[in-house]
């Protein structure tokens, strides 16, 4: 996710937070090109920041993000601190187990792909819905920890977008979100090589993307 697009996401979120109640739908329609998984990821980042500042808008933003996710066919994210659906909780457990396996195996697809093949039902829209929130929560703490998680997310993105089974469009969307999360750490200034590699992988995912407008993806 390049800086210009992140700024566009943030501007849209600020507009949603400040608009009169009931006008959110019109604003989203006017900015349809920005309504995607990347927006959900940045919404969670902004919500986490607002929450750290004691701002009550954090709860509203998470709830609205869940509505957007549902409209996009990505399922519903549970709000932090509340009891979510069994599907979302199962997706979160599976995601954490998967990321741990990616880390432990150093991205060895011979270990990971057989597991995914056996549990293809877990690769669903609920997983896509929880990935932005779980990823944002993991990308907190010290720089060393954040860098490690960014590497795991980037490797997960590589593995899932190349996974030959399951839903192709969903695998690509999962990869896109994973790369965009990793780029929250891999900035051009701090990690130029990792930034370039992740941007390249993200470009490949967008060029193959099934969801959205072909011209916009390119």
JSON list of C-alpha atoms in Angstrom, two decimals:
[
{"chain": "A", "resi": 1, "resn": "UNK", "atom": "CA", "xyz": [0.00, 0.00, 0.00]},
{"chain": "A", "resi": 2, "resn": "UNK", "atom": "CA", "xyz": [1.69, 3.24, -1.08]},
{"chain": "A", "resi": 3, "resn": "UNK", "atom": "CA", "xyz": [1.70, 6.33, 1.09]},
{"chain": "A", "resi": 4, "resn": "UNK", "atom": "CA", "xyz": [-0.64, 8.23, -1.22]},
{"chain": "A", "resi": 5, "resn": "UNK", "atom": "CA", "xyz": [-3.31, 5.53, -0.94]},
{"chain": "A", "resi": 6, "resn": "UNK", "atom": "CA", "xyz": [-2.91, 5.34, 2.83]},
{"chain": "A", "resi": 7, "resn": "UNK", "atom": "CA", "xyz": [-3.44, 9.10, 3.01]},
{"chain": "A", "resi": 8, "resn": "UNK", "atom": "CA", "xyz": [-6.56, 8.72, 0.86]},
{"chain": "A", "resi": 9, "resn": "UNK", "atom": "CA", "xyz": [-7.87, 6.01, 3.22]},
{"chain": "A", "resi": 10, "resn": "UNK", "atom": "CA", "xyz": [-7.21, 8.22, 6.25]},
{"chain": "A", "resi": 11, "resn": "UNK", "atom": "CA", "xyz": [-8.91, 11.21, 4.62]},
{"chain": "A", "resi": 12, "resn": "UNK", "atom": "CA", "xyz": [-11.96, 9.07, 3.85]},
{"chain": "A", "resi": 13, "resn": "UNK", "atom": "CA", "xyz": [-12.08, 7.77, 7.43]},
{"chain": "A", "resi": 14, "resn": "UNK", "atom": "CA", "xyz": [-11.85, 11.32, 8.80]},
{"chain": "A", "resi": 15, "resn": "UNK", "atom": "CA", "xyz": [-14.71, 12.31, 6.53]},
{"chain": "A", "resi": 16, "resn": "UNK", "atom": "CA", "xyz": [-16.81, 9.41, 7.81]},
{"chain": "A", "resi": 17, "resn": "UNK", "atom": "CA", "xyz": [-16.06, 10.30, 11.43]},
{"chain": "A", "resi": 18, "resn": "UNK", "atom": "CA", "xyz": [-17.06, 13.94, 10.99]},
{"chain": "A", "resi": 19, "resn": "UNK", "atom": "CA", "xyz": [-20.07, 13.64, 8.67]},
{"chain": "A", "resi": 20, "resn": "UNK", "atom": "CA", "xyz": [-23.69, 13.96, 9.87]},
{"chain": "A", "resi": 21, "resn": "UNK", "atom": "CA", "xyz": [-25.27, 10.67, 10.83]},
{"chain": "A", "resi": 22, "resn": "UNK", "atom": "CA", "xyz": [-26.85, 8.91, 7.87]},
{"chain": "A", "resi": 23, "resn": "UNK", "atom": "CA", "xyz": [-24.54, 10.32, 5.20]},
{"chain": "A", "resi": 24, "resn": "UNK", "atom": "CA", "xyz": [-21.90, 7.56, 5.50]},
{"chain": "A", "resi": 25, "resn": "UNK", "atom": "CA", "xyz": [-23.37, 5.56, 2.62]},
{"chain": "A", "resi": 26, "resn": "UNK", "atom": "CA", "xyz": [-23.25, 8.50, 0.24]},
{"chain": "A", "resi": 27, "resn": "UNK", "atom": "CA", "xyz": [-19.63, 9.17, 1.17]},
{"chain": "A", "resi": 28, "resn": "UNK", "atom": "CA", "xyz": [-18.65, 5.57, 0.51]},
{"chain": "A", "resi": 29, "resn": "UNK", "atom": "CA", "xyz": [-20.43, 5.61, -2.85]},
{"chain": "A", "resi": 30, "resn": "UNK", "atom": "CA", "xyz": [-18.56, 8.77, -3.81]},
{"chain": "A", "resi": 31, "resn": "UNK", "atom": "CA", "xyz": [-15.28, 7.05, -2.89]},
{"chain": "A", "resi": 32, "resn": "UNK", "atom": "CA", "xyz": [-16.05, 3.57, -4.18]},
{"chain": "A", "resi": 33, "resn": "UNK", "atom": "CA", "xyz": [-12.51, 3.08, -5.51]},
{"chain": "A", "resi": 34, "resn": "UNK", "atom": "CA", "xyz": [-11.22, 3.20, -1.93]},
{"chain": "A", "resi": 35, "resn": "UNK", "atom": "CA", "xyz": [-13.71, 0.72, -0.45]},
{"chain": "A", "resi": 36, "resn": "UNK", "atom": "CA", "xyz": [-11.70, -2.48, -0.23]},
{"chain": "A", "resi": 37, "resn": "UNK", "atom": "CA", "xyz": [-9.75, -4.67, 2.17]},
{"chain": "A", "resi": 38, "resn": "UNK", "atom": "CA", "xyz": [-7.05, -2.01, 2.46]},
{"chain": "A", "resi": 39, "resn": "UNK", "atom": "CA", "xyz": [-9.59, 0.46, 3.84]},
{"chain": "A", "resi": 40, "resn": "UNK", "atom": "CA", "xyz": [-10.58, -2.08, 6.49]},
{"chain": "A", "resi": 41, "resn": "UNK", "atom": "CA", "xyz": [-6.95, -2.51, 7.51]},
{"chain": "A", "resi": 42, "resn": "UNK", "atom": "CA", "xyz": [-6.44, 1.25, 7.90]},
{"chain": "A", "resi": 43, "resn": "UNK", "atom": "CA", "xyz": [-9.78, 1.58, 9.73]},
{"chain": "A", "resi": 44, "resn": "UNK", "atom": "CA", "xyz": [-8.48, -0.84, 12.35]},
{"chain": "A", "resi": 45, "resn": "UNK", "atom": "CA", "xyz": [-5.22, 1.10, 12.61]},
{"chain": "A", "resi": 46, "resn": "UNK", "atom": "CA", "xyz": [-7.11, 4.36, 13.15]},
{"chain": "A", "resi": 47, "resn": "UNK", "atom": "CA", "xyz": [-9.52, 2.70, 15.62]},
{"chain": "A", "resi": 48, "resn": "UNK", "atom": "CA", "xyz": [-6.58, 1.34, 17.61]},
{"chain": "A", "resi": 49, "resn": "UNK", "atom": "CA", "xyz": [-5.06, 4.82, 17.78]},
{"chain": "A", "resi": 50, "resn": "UNK", "atom": "CA", "xyz": [-8.35, 6.43, 18.80]},
{"chain": "A", "resi": 51, "resn": "UNK", "atom": "CA", "xyz": [-8.81, 3.78, 21.48]},
{"chain": "A", "resi": 52, "resn": "UNK", "atom": "CA", "xyz": [-5.33, 4.49, 22.87]},
{"chain": "A", "resi": 53, "resn": "UNK", "atom": "CA", "xyz": [-6.38, 8.15, 23.15]},
{"chain": "A", "resi": 54, "resn": "UNK", "atom": "CA", "xyz": [-9.61, 7.27, 24.95]},
{"chain": "A", "resi": 55, "resn": "UNK", "atom": "CA", "xyz": [-11.68, 8.45, 22.00]},
{"chain": "A", "resi": 56, "resn": "UNK", "atom": "CA", "xyz": [-15.15, 6.87, 21.90]},
{"chain": "A", "resi": 57, "resn": "UNK", "atom": "CA", "xyz": [-15.13, 7.07, 18.10]},
{"chain": "A", "resi": 58, "resn": "UNK", "atom": "CA", "xyz": [-12.98, 3.93, 18.12]},
{"chain": "A", "resi": 59, "resn": "UNK", "atom": "CA", "xyz": [-15.98, 1.74, 18.96]},
{"chain": "A", "resi": 60, "resn": "UNK", "atom": "CA", "xyz": [-18.13, 3.37, 16.28]},
{"chain": "A", "resi": 61, "resn": "UNK", "atom": "CA", "xyz": [-15.40, 3.00, 13.66]},
{"chain": "A", "resi": 62, "resn": "UNK", "atom": "CA", "xyz": [-14.96, -0.71, 14.39]},
{"chain": "A", "resi": 63, "resn": "UNK", "atom": "CA", "xyz": [-18.69, -1.24, 14.17]},
{"chain": "A", "resi": 64, "resn": "UNK", "atom": "CA", "xyz": [-18.89, 0.63, 10.89]},
{"chain": "A", "resi": 65, "resn": "UNK", "atom": "CA", "xyz": [-15.90, -1.32, 9.53]},
{"chain": "A", "resi": 66, "resn": "UNK", "atom": "CA", "xyz": [-17.81, -4.52, 10.29]},
{"chain": "A", "resi": 67, "resn": "UNK", "atom": "CA", "xyz": [-20.73, -3.22, 8.21]},
{"chain": "A", "resi": 68, "resn": "UNK", "atom": "CA", "xyz": [-18.38, -2.40, 5.34]},
{"chain": "A", "resi": 69, "resn": "UNK", "atom": "CA", "xyz": [-16.79, -5.86, 5.58]},
{"chain": "A", "resi": 70, "resn": "UNK", "atom": "CA", "xyz": [-20.23, -7.45, 5.43]},
{"chain": "A", "resi": 71, "resn": "UNK", "atom": "CA", "xyz": [-21.18, -5.36, 2.40]},
{"chain": "A", "resi": 72, "resn": "UNK", "atom": "CA", "xyz": [-17.99, -6.46, 0.66]},
{"chain": "A", "resi": 73, "resn": "UNK", "atom": "CA", "xyz": [-18.82, -10.09, 1.36]},
{"chain": "A", "resi": 74, "resn": "UNK", "atom": "CA", "xyz": [-15.99, -10.46, 3.85]},
{"chain": "A", "resi": 75, "resn": "UNK", "atom": "CA", "xyz": [-18.02, -11.51, 6.84]},
{"chain": "A", "resi": 76, "resn": "UNK", "atom": "CA", "xyz": [-18.31, -9.58, 10.10]},
{"chain": "A", "resi": 77, "resn": "UNK", "atom": "CA", "xyz": [-15.47, -8.74, 12.44]},
{"chain": "A", "resi": 78, "resn": "UNK", "atom": "CA", "xyz": [-16.17, -8.96, 16.15]},
{"chain": "A", "resi": 79, "resn": "UNK", "atom": "CA", "xyz": [-15.51, -5.80, 18.09]},
{"chain": "A", "resi": 80, "resn": "UNK", "atom": "CA", "xyz": [-12.58, -6.01, 20.47]},
{"chain": "A", "resi": 81, "resn": "UNK", "atom": "CA", "xyz": [-13.72, -6.88, 23.96]},
{"chain": "A", "resi": 82, "resn": "UNK", "atom": "CA", "xyz": [-17.04, -8.32, 22.81]},
{"chain": "A", "resi": 83, "resn": "UNK", "atom": "CA", "xyz": [-18.18, -11.85, 22.13]},
{"chain": "A", "resi": 84, "resn": "UNK", "atom": "CA", "xyz": [-17.93, -12.47, 18.41]},
{"chain": "A", "resi": 85, "resn": "UNK", "atom": "CA", "xyz": [-19.52, -15.12, 16.29]},
{"chain": "A", "resi": 86, "resn": "UNK", "atom": "CA", "xyz": [-18.22, -18.66, 16.50]},
{"chain": "A", "resi": 87, "resn": "UNK", "atom": "CA", "xyz": [-17.12, -18.33, 12.87]},
{"chain": "A", "resi": 88, "resn": "UNK", "atom": "CA", "xyz": [-15.01, -15.24, 13.55]},
{"chain": "A", "resi": 89, "resn": "UNK", "atom": "CA", "xyz": [-13.47, -16.79, 16.66]},
{"chain": "A", "resi": 90, "resn": "UNK", "atom": "CA", "xyz": [-12.60, -19.96, 14.73]},
{"chain": "A", "resi": 91, "resn": "UNK", "atom": "CA", "xyz": [-11.09, -17.85, 11.95]},
{"chain": "A", "resi": 92, "resn": "UNK", "atom": "CA", "xyz": [-8.94, -15.97, 14.45]},
{"chain": "A", "resi": 93, "resn": "UNK", "atom": "CA", "xyz": [-7.66, -19.20, 15.99]},
{"chain": "A", "resi": 94, "resn": "UNK", "atom": "CA", "xyz": [-6.88, -20.66, 12.58]},
{"chain": "A", "resi": 95, "resn": "UNK", "atom": "CA", "xyz": [-5.10, -17.47, 11.50]},
{"chain": "A", "resi": 96, "resn": "UNK", "atom": "CA", "xyz": [-2.91, -17.39, 14.60]},
{"chain": "A", "resi": 97, "resn": "UNK", "atom": "CA", "xyz": [-2.07, -21.08, 14.20]},
{"chain": "A", "resi": 98, "resn": "UNK", "atom": "CA", "xyz": [-1.25, -20.52, 10.53]},
{"chain": "A", "resi": 99, "resn": "UNK", "atom": "CA", "xyz": [1.01, -17.53, 11.22]},
{"chain": "A", "resi": 100, "resn": "UNK", "atom": "CA", "xyz": [2.79, -19.53, 13.93]},
{"chain": "A", "resi": 101, "resn": "UNK", "atom": "CA", "xyz": [3.34, -22.38, 11.47]},
{"chain": "A", "resi": 102, "resn": "UNK", "atom": "CA", "xyz": [4.65, -19.95, 8.85]},
{"chain": "A", "resi": 103, "resn": "UNK", "atom": "CA", "xyz": [7.11, -18.60, 11.41]},
{"chain": "A", "resi": 104, "resn": "UNK", "atom": "CA", "xyz": [8.19, -22.01, 12.74]},
{"chain": "A", "resi": 105, "resn": "UNK", "atom": "CA", "xyz": [8.62, -23.57, 9.30]},
{"chain": "A", "resi": 106, "resn": "UNK", "atom": "CA", "xyz": [10.18, -20.43, 7.81]},
{"chain": "A", "resi": 107, "resn": "UNK", "atom": "CA", "xyz": [7.54, -20.45, 5.10]},
{"chain": "A", "resi": 108, "resn": "UNK", "atom": "CA", "xyz": [8.07, -24.07, 4.07]},
{"chain": "A", "resi": 109, "resn": "UNK", "atom": "CA", "xyz": [5.14, -24.75, 1.75]},
{"chain": "A", "resi": 110, "resn": "UNK", "atom": "CA", "xyz": [5.71, -28.52, 2.01]},
{"chain": "A", "resi": 111, "resn": "UNK", "atom": "CA", "xyz": [4.60, -28.24, 5.63]},
{"chain": "A", "resi": 112, "resn": "UNK", "atom": "CA", "xyz": [1.95, -25.56, 5.18]},
{"chain": "A", "resi": 113, "resn": "UNK", "atom": "CA", "xyz": [0.13, -26.52, 1.97]},
{"chain": "A", "resi": 114, "resn": "UNK", "atom": "CA", "xyz": [-0.87, -30.03, 3.12]},
{"chain": "A", "resi": 115, "resn": "UNK", "atom": "CA", "xyz": [-2.44, -28.50, 6.24]},
{"chain": "A", "resi": 116, "resn": "UNK", "atom": "CA", "xyz": [-4.32, -25.92, 4.19]},
{"chain": "A", "resi": 117, "resn": "UNK", "atom": "CA", "xyz": [-5.45, -28.64, 1.79]},
{"chain": "A", "resi": 118, "resn": "UNK", "atom": "CA", "xyz": [-6.95, -30.59, 4.70]},
{"chain": "A", "resi": 119, "resn": "UNK", "atom": "CA", "xyz": [-8.60, -27.49, 6.16]},
{"chain": "A", "resi": 120, "resn": "UNK", "atom": "CA", "xyz": [-9.76, -25.64, 3.07]},
{"chain": "A", "resi": 121, "resn": "UNK", "atom": "CA", "xyz": [-13.00, -24.77, 4.82]},
{"chain": "A", "resi": 122, "resn": "UNK", "atom": "CA", "xyz": [-11.01, -22.50, 7.13]},
{"chain": "A", "resi": 123, "resn": "UNK", "atom": "CA", "xyz": [-9.85, -20.42, 4.16]},
{"chain": "A", "resi": 124, "resn": "UNK", "atom": "CA", "xyz": [-13.08, -18.43, 4.02]},
{"chain": "A", "resi": 125, "resn": "UNK", "atom": "CA", "xyz": [-14.40, -14.87, 4.12]},
{"chain": "A", "resi": 126, "resn": "UNK", "atom": "CA", "xyz": [-14.35, -14.91, 7.92]},
{"chain": "A", "resi": 127, "resn": "UNK", "atom": "CA", "xyz": [-10.57, -15.30, 7.74]},
{"chain": "A", "resi": 128, "resn": "UNK", "atom": "CA", "xyz": [-10.39, -12.30, 5.41]},
{"chain": "A", "resi": 129, "resn": "UNK", "atom": "CA", "xyz": [-12.55, -10.29, 7.81]},
{"chain": "A", "resi": 130, "resn": "UNK", "atom": "CA", "xyz": [-10.40, -10.94, 10.88]},
{"chain": "A", "resi": 131, "resn": "UNK", "atom": "CA", "xyz": [-7.01, -10.61, 9.17]},
{"chain": "A", "resi": 132, "resn": "UNK", "atom": "CA", "xyz": [-6.85, -6.76, 9.26]},
{"chain": "A", "resi": 133, "resn": "UNK", "atom": "CA", "xyz": [-7.72, -6.59, 12.97]},
{"chain": "A", "resi": 134, "resn": "UNK", "atom": "CA", "xyz": [-5.53, -9.50, 14.07]},
{"chain": "A", "resi": 135, "resn": "UNK", "atom": "CA", "xyz": [-2.65, -8.25, 11.96]},
{"chain": "A", "resi": 136, "resn": "UNK", "atom": "CA", "xyz": [-2.93, -4.74, 13.40]},
{"chain": "A", "resi": 137, "resn": "UNK", "atom": "CA", "xyz": [-2.94, -6.12, 16.93]},
{"chain": "A", "resi": 138, "resn": "UNK", "atom": "CA", "xyz": [0.15, -8.23, 16.25]},
{"chain": "A", "resi": 139, "resn": "UNK", "atom": "CA", "xyz": [1.97, -5.24, 14.73]},
{"chain": "A", "resi": 140, "resn": "UNK", "atom": "CA", "xyz": [2.30, -3.51, 18.08]},
{"chain": "A", "resi": 141, "resn": "UNK", "atom": "CA", "xyz": [5.15, -3.39, 20.55]},
{"chain": "A", "resi": 142, "resn": "UNK", "atom": "CA", "xyz": [8.87, -3.01, 20.01]},
{"chain": "A", "resi": 143, "resn": "UNK", "atom": "CA", "xyz": [10.43, -2.51, 16.58]},
{"chain": "A", "resi": 144, "resn": "UNK", "atom": "CA", "xyz": [12.05, -5.96, 16.60]},
{"chain": "A", "resi": 145, "resn": "UNK", "atom": "CA", "xyz": [8.70, -7.66, 17.25]},
{"chain": "A", "resi": 146, "resn": "UNK", "atom": "CA", "xyz": [6.91, -5.59, 14.62]},
{"chain": "A", "resi": 147, "resn": "UNK", "atom": "CA", "xyz": [9.61, -6.37, 12.05]},
{"chain": "A", "resi": 148, "resn": "UNK", "atom": "CA", "xyz": [9.32, -10.09, 12.79]},
{"chain": "A", "resi": 149, "resn": "UNK", "atom": "CA", "xyz": [5.52, -10.04, 12.39]},
{"chain": "A", "resi": 150, "resn": "UNK", "atom": "CA", "xyz": [5.82, -8.04, 9.16]},
{"chain": "A", "resi": 151, "resn": "UNK", "atom": "CA", "xyz": [8.12, -10.74, 7.78]},
{"chain": "A", "resi": 152, "resn": "UNK", "atom": "CA", "xyz": [5.66, -13.48, 8.77]},
{"chain": "A", "resi": 153, "resn": "UNK", "atom": "CA", "xyz": [2.76, -11.60, 7.21]},
{"chain": "A", "resi": 154, "resn": "UNK", "atom": "CA", "xyz": [4.73, -11.06, 4.02]},
{"chain": "A", "resi": 155, "resn": "UNK", "atom": "CA", "xyz": [5.57, -14.76, 3.80]},
{"chain": "A", "resi": 156, "resn": "UNK", "atom": "CA", "xyz": [1.94, -15.65, 4.49]},
{"chain": "A", "resi": 157, "resn": "UNK", "atom": "CA", "xyz": [0.97, -13.37, 1.61]},
{"chain": "A", "resi": 158, "resn": "UNK", "atom": "CA", "xyz": [3.40, -15.15, -0.72]},
{"chain": "A", "resi": 159, "resn": "UNK", "atom": "CA", "xyz": [2.13, -18.58, 0.30]},
{"chain": "A", "resi": 160, "resn": "UNK", "atom": "CA", "xyz": [-1.60, -17.85, 0.16]},
{"chain": "A", "resi": 161, "resn": "UNK", "atom": "CA", "xyz": [-1.60, -16.02, -3.17]},
{"chain": "A", "resi": 162, "resn": "UNK", "atom": "CA", "xyz": [0.27, -18.98, -4.74]},
{"chain": "A", "resi": 163, "resn": "UNK", "atom": "CA", "xyz": [-1.84, -21.66, -3.03]},
{"chain": "A", "resi": 164, "resn": "UNK", "atom": "CA", "xyz": [-3.32, -23.76, -5.86]},
{"chain": "A", "resi": 165, "resn": "UNK", "atom": "CA", "xyz": [-6.46, -24.89, -4.00]},
{"chain": "A", "resi": 166, "resn": "UNK", "atom": "CA", "xyz": [-9.47, -23.09, -2.58]},
{"chain": "A", "resi": 167, "resn": "UNK", "atom": "CA", "xyz": [-11.02, -19.88, -3.92]},
{"chain": "A", "resi": 168, "resn": "UNK", "atom": "CA", "xyz": [-8.61, -17.98, -6.17]},
{"chain": "A", "resi": 169, "resn": "UNK", "atom": "CA", "xyz": [-10.17, -14.57, -5.57]},
{"chain": "A", "resi": 170, "resn": "UNK", "atom": "CA", "xyz": [-10.10, -15.10, -1.81]},
{"chain": "A", "resi": 171, "resn": "UNK", "atom": "CA", "xyz": [-6.48, -16.25, -1.78]},
{"chain": "A", "resi": 172, "resn": "UNK", "atom": "CA", "xyz": [-5.51, -13.09, -3.65]},
{"chain": "A", "resi": 173, "resn": "UNK", "atom": "CA", "xyz": [-7.47, -10.84, -1.29]},
{"chain": "A", "resi": 174, "resn": "UNK", "atom": "CA", "xyz": [-5.80, -12.47, 1.72]},
{"chain": "A", "resi": 175, "resn": "UNK", "atom": "CA", "xyz": [-2.42, -11.90, 0.11]},
{"chain": "A", "resi": 176, "resn": "UNK", "atom": "CA", "xyz": [-3.20, -8.26, -0.60]},
{"chain": "A", "resi": 177, "resn": "UNK", "atom": "CA", "xyz": [-4.24, -7.57, 2.99]},
{"chain": "A", "resi": 178, "resn": "UNK", "atom": "CA", "xyz": [-1.16, -9.38, 4.35]},
{"chain": "A", "resi": 179, "resn": "UNK", "atom": "CA", "xyz": [1.18, -7.33, 2.15]},
{"chain": "A", "resi": 180, "resn": "UNK", "atom": "CA", "xyz": [-0.55, -4.08, 3.07]},
{"chain": "A", "resi": 181, "resn": "UNK", "atom": "CA", "xyz": [-0.19, -4.90, 6.75]},
{"chain": "A", "resi": 182, "resn": "UNK", "atom": "CA", "xyz": [3.50, -5.71, 6.29]},
{"chain": "A", "resi": 183, "resn": "UNK", "atom": "CA", "xyz": [3.99, -2.36, 4.56]},
{"chain": "A", "resi": 184, "resn": "UNK", "atom": "CA", "xyz": [2.89, -0.63, 7.74]},
{"chain": "A", "resi": 185, "resn": "UNK", "atom": "CA", "xyz": [6.34, -1.65, 9.02]},
{"chain": "A", "resi": 186, "resn": "UNK", "atom": "CA", "xyz": [8.30, -1.96, 5.78]},
{"chain": "A", "resi": 187, "resn": "UNK", "atom": "CA", "xyz": [8.47, 1.70, 4.90]},
{"chain": "A", "resi": 188, "resn": "UNK", "atom": "CA", "xyz": [10.63, 2.90, 2.04]},
{"chain": "A", "resi": 189, "resn": "UNK", "atom": "CA", "xyz": [12.97, 4.81, 4.34]},
{"chain": "A", "resi": 190, "resn": "UNK", "atom": "CA", "xyz": [13.40, 2.22, 7.11]},
{"chain": "A", "resi": 191, "resn": "UNK", "atom": "CA", "xyz": [13.43, -1.02, 5.09]},
{"chain": "A", "resi": 192, "resn": "UNK", "atom": "CA", "xyz": [14.01, -0.11, 1.42]},
{"chain": "A", "resi": 193, "resn": "UNK", "atom": "CA", "xyz": [14.75, -3.68, 0.22]},
{"chain": "A", "resi": 194, "resn": "UNK", "atom": "CA", "xyz": [11.83, -5.25, 2.11]},
{"chain": "A", "resi": 195, "resn": "UNK", "atom": "CA", "xyz": [9.60, -2.39, 0.97]},
{"chain": "A", "resi": 196, "resn": "UNK", "atom": "CA", "xyz": [10.54, -2.94, -2.67]},
{"chain": "A", "resi": 197, "resn": "UNK", "atom": "CA", "xyz": [10.08, -6.72, -2.49]},
{"chain": "A", "resi": 198, "resn": "UNK", "atom": "CA", "xyz": [6.70, -6.39, -0.78]},
{"chain": "A", "resi": 199, "resn": "UNK", "atom": "CA", "xyz": [5.54, -3.74, -3.23]},
{"chain": "A", "resi": 200, "resn": "UNK", "atom": "CA", "xyz": [6.50, -6.08, -6.07]},
{"chain": "A", "resi": 201, "resn": "UNK", "atom": "CA", "xyz": [4.53, -8.95, -4.53]},
{"chain": "A", "resi": 202, "resn": "UNK", "atom": "CA", "xyz": [1.58, -6.64, -3.98]},
{"chain": "A", "resi": 203, "resn": "UNK", "atom": "CA", "xyz": [1.74, -5.55, -7.62]},
{"chain": "A", "resi": 204, "resn": "UNK", "atom": "CA", "xyz": [1.62, -9.18, -8.75]},
{"chain": "A", "resi": 205, "resn": "UNK", "atom": "CA", "xyz": [-1.41, -9.82, -6.55]},
{"chain": "A", "resi": 206, "resn": "UNK", "atom": "CA", "xyz": [-3.22, -6.75, -7.90]},
{"chain": "A", "resi": 207, "resn": "UNK", "atom": "CA", "xyz": [-2.40, -7.66, -11.50]},
{"chain": "A", "resi": 208, "resn": "UNK", "atom": "CA", "xyz": [-4.03, -11.08, -10.95]},
{"chain": "A", "resi": 209, "resn": "UNK", "atom": "CA", "xyz": [-6.85, -9.73, -8.77]},
{"chain": "A", "resi": 210, "resn": "UNK", "atom": "CA", "xyz": [-10.35, -10.89, -9.63]},
{"chain": "A", "resi": 211, "resn": "UNK", "atom": "CA", "xyz": [-12.34, -8.57, -7.37]},
{"chain": "A", "resi": 212, "resn": "UNK", "atom": "CA", "xyz": [-12.72, -4.93, -8.31]},
{"chain": "A", "resi": 213, "resn": "UNK", "atom": "CA", "xyz": [-12.24, -3.13, -11.62]},
{"chain": "A", "resi": 214, "resn": "UNK", "atom": "CA", "xyz": [-9.47, -4.49, -13.83]},
{"chain": "A", "resi": 215, "resn": "UNK", "atom": "CA", "xyz": [-8.22, -1.01, -14.76]},
{"chain": "A", "resi": 216, "resn": "UNK", "atom": "CA", "xyz": [-8.09, 0.13, -11.12]},
{"chain": "A", "resi": 217, "resn": "UNK", "atom": "CA", "xyz": [-6.23, -3.00, -10.09]},
{"chain": "A", "resi": 218, "resn": "UNK", "atom": "CA", "xyz": [-3.64, -2.53, -12.79]}
]
